[in-house]
Coordinates of C-alpha atoms in Angstrom, one line a residue:
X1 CA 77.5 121.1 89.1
X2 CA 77.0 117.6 88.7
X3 CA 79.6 114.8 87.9
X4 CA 78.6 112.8 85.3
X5 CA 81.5 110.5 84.0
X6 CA 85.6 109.6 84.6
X7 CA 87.9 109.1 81.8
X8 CA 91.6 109.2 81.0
X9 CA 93.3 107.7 84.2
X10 CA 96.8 108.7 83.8
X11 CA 99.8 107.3 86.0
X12 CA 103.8 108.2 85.6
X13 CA 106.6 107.0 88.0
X14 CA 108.1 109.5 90.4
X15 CA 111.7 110.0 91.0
X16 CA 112.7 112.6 94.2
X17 CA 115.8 114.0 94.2
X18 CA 117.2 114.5 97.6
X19 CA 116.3 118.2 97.9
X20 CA 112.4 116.8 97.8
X21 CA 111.7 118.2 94.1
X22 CA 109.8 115.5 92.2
X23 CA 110.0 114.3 88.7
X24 CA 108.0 112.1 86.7
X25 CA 108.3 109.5 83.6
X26 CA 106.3 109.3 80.4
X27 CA 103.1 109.3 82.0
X28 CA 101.0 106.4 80.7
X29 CA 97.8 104.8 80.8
X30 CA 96.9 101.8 83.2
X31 CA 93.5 100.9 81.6
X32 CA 90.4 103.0 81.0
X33 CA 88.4 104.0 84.1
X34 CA 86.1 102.7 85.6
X35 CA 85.7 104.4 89.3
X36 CA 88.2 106.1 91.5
X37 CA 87.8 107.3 95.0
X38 CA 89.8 109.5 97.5
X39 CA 89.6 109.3 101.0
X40 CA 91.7 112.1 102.7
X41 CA 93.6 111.6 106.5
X42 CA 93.3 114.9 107.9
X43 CA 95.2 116.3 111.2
X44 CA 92.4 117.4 112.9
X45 CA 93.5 119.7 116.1
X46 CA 91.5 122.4 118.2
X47 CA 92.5 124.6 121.1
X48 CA 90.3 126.4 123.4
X49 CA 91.5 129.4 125.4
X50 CA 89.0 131.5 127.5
X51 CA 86.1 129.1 127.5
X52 CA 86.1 129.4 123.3
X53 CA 87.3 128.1 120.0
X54 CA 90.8 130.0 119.7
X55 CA 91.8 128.1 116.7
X56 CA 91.6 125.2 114.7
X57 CA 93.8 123.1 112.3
X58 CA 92.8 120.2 109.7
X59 CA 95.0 120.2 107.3
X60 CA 95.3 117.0 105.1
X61 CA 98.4 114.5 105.8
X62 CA 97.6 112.5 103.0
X63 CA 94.9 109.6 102.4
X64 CA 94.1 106.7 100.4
X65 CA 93.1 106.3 96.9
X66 CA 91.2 103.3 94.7
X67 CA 91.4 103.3 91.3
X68 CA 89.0 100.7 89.1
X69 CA 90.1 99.9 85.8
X70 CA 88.9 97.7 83.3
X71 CA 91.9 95.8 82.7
X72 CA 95.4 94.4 83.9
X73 CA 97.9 93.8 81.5
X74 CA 101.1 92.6 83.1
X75 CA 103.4 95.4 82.4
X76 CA 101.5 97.8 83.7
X77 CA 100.5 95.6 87.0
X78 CA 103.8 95.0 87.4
X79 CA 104.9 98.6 87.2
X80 CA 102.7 99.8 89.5
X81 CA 103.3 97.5 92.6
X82 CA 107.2 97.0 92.1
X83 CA 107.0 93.2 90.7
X84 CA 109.1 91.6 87.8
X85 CA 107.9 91.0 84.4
X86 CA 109.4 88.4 82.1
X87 CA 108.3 86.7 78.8
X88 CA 104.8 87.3 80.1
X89 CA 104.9 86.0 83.6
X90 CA 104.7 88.3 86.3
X91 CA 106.7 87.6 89.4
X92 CA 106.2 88.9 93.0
X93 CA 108.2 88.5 95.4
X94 CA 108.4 89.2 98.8
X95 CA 111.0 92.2 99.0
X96 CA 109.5 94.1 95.8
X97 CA 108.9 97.8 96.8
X98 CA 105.7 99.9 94.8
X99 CA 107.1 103.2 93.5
X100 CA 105.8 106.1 93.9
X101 CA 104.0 107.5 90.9
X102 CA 102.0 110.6 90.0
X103 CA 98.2 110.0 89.2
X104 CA 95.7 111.7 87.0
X105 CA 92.2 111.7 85.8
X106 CA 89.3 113.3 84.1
X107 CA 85.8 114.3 85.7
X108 CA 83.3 115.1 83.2
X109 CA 81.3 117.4 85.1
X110 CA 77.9 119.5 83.9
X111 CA 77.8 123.0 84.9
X112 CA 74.4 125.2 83.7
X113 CA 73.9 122.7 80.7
X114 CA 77.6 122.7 79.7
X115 CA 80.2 120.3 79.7
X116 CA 83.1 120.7 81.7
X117 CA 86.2 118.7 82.4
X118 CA 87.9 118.4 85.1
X119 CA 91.7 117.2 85.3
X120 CA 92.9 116.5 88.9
X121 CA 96.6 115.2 90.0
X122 CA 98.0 113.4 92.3
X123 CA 101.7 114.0 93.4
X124 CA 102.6 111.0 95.2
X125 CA 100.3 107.9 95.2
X126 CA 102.1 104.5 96.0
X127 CA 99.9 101.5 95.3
X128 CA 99.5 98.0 97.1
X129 CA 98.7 94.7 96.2
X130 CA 95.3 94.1 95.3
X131 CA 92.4 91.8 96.5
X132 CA 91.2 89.1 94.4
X133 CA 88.1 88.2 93.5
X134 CA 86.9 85.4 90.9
X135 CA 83.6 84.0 90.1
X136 CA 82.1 80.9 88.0
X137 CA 80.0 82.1 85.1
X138 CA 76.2 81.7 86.1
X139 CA 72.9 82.1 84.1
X140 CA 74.0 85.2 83.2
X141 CA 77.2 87.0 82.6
X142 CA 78.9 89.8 84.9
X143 CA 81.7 91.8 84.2
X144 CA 84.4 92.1 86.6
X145 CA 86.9 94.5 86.9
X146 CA 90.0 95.4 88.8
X147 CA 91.2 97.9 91.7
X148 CA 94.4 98.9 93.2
X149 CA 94.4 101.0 96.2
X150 CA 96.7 103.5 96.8
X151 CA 98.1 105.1 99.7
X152 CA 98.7 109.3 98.9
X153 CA 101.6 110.8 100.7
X154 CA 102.4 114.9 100.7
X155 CA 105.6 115.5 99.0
X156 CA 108.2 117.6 100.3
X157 CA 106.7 121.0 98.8
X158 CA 103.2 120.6 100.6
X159 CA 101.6 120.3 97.2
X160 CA 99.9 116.6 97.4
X161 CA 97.2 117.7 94.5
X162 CA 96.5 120.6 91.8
X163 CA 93.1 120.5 89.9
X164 CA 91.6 122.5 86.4
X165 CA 88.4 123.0 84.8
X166 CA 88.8 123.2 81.5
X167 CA 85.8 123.8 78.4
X168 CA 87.3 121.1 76.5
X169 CA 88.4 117.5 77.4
X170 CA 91.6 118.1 74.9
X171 CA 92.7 120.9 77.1
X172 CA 92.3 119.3 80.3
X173 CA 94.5 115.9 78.8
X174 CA 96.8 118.6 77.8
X175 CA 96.9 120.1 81.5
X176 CA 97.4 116.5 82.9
X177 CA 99.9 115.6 80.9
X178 CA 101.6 119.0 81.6
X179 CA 101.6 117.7 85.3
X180 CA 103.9 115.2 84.6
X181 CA 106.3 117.4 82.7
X182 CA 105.4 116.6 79.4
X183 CA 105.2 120.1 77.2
X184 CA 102.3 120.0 74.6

């Protein structure tokens, strides 16, 4: 199986009720994708008894996320990391707090000459504010693009990510957008 493209980032706020159940707005799109990577933390713990391995634990306590897109329109920006938006001009300030949200994407993947797609979700990602990086226009042009980086968390419920292969890439939007709550 090799992975061959990314498509469809998909991002809706969480809300969690006090009992730990998550729900999710309109899911929505921050900007077509460019690259994302996930770095889980795992809890890595081993105990030896009688000179052996007696068991073993490294389950995943959540992790860090970066998501590349190829834009950053204000609303969306300022949705994501918890800042004001008004007439245009986006305001941070100090005490502004990044929800959480539920993420989504699409791996194109080729399996023995066919295309599959992949649609994987994340529960609870809450992103930070981003680096910056500018640069003069030289002899010749290079796109630049943006990245927010995410911090994943496990929600209540243990389930911090679901994943689906699907045959066709309308089925596996369909299944992302079904993560979310929305019924097709």
């Amino acid at each position: 199986m090799a992975k061959i493209g990314l498509s469809d980032f998909r991002y809706g706020v969480a809300t969690e009720a006090a009992n730990g159940t998550i729900t999710y707005a309109t899911p929505k799109k921050p900007g077509k994708a460019i690259s994302f990577n996930f770095d889980p933390t795992k809890s890595d713990a081993s105990l030896y008894a009688d000179d052996v391995l007696a068991e073993h634990d490294s389950s995943v306590t959540g992790g860090t996320c970066t998501m590349g897109i190829d834009r950053e329109d204000a609303a969306t920006y300022a949705e994501l990391l918890g800042h004001t938006v008004t007439d245009g001009e986006v305001v941070s300030n100090t005490n502004d707090v990044a929800p959480y949200v539920g993420l989504g994407r699409i791996a194109t993947l080729l399996v023995d000459g066919a295309y599959k797609y992949r649609a994987t979700f994340l529960a609870k990602v809450q992103f930070s504010e981003p680096s910056e990086e500018n640069n003069t226009r030289g002899e010749s042009v290079e796109f630049g693009t943006y990245e927010l980086e995410g911090v994943v968390a496990v929600p209540v419920d243990g389930d911090w990510r679901k994943w689906k292969e699907f045959d066709t890439k309308a089925a596996a939007i369909a299944y992302l957008e079904s993560c979310f709550g929305v019924e097709s």
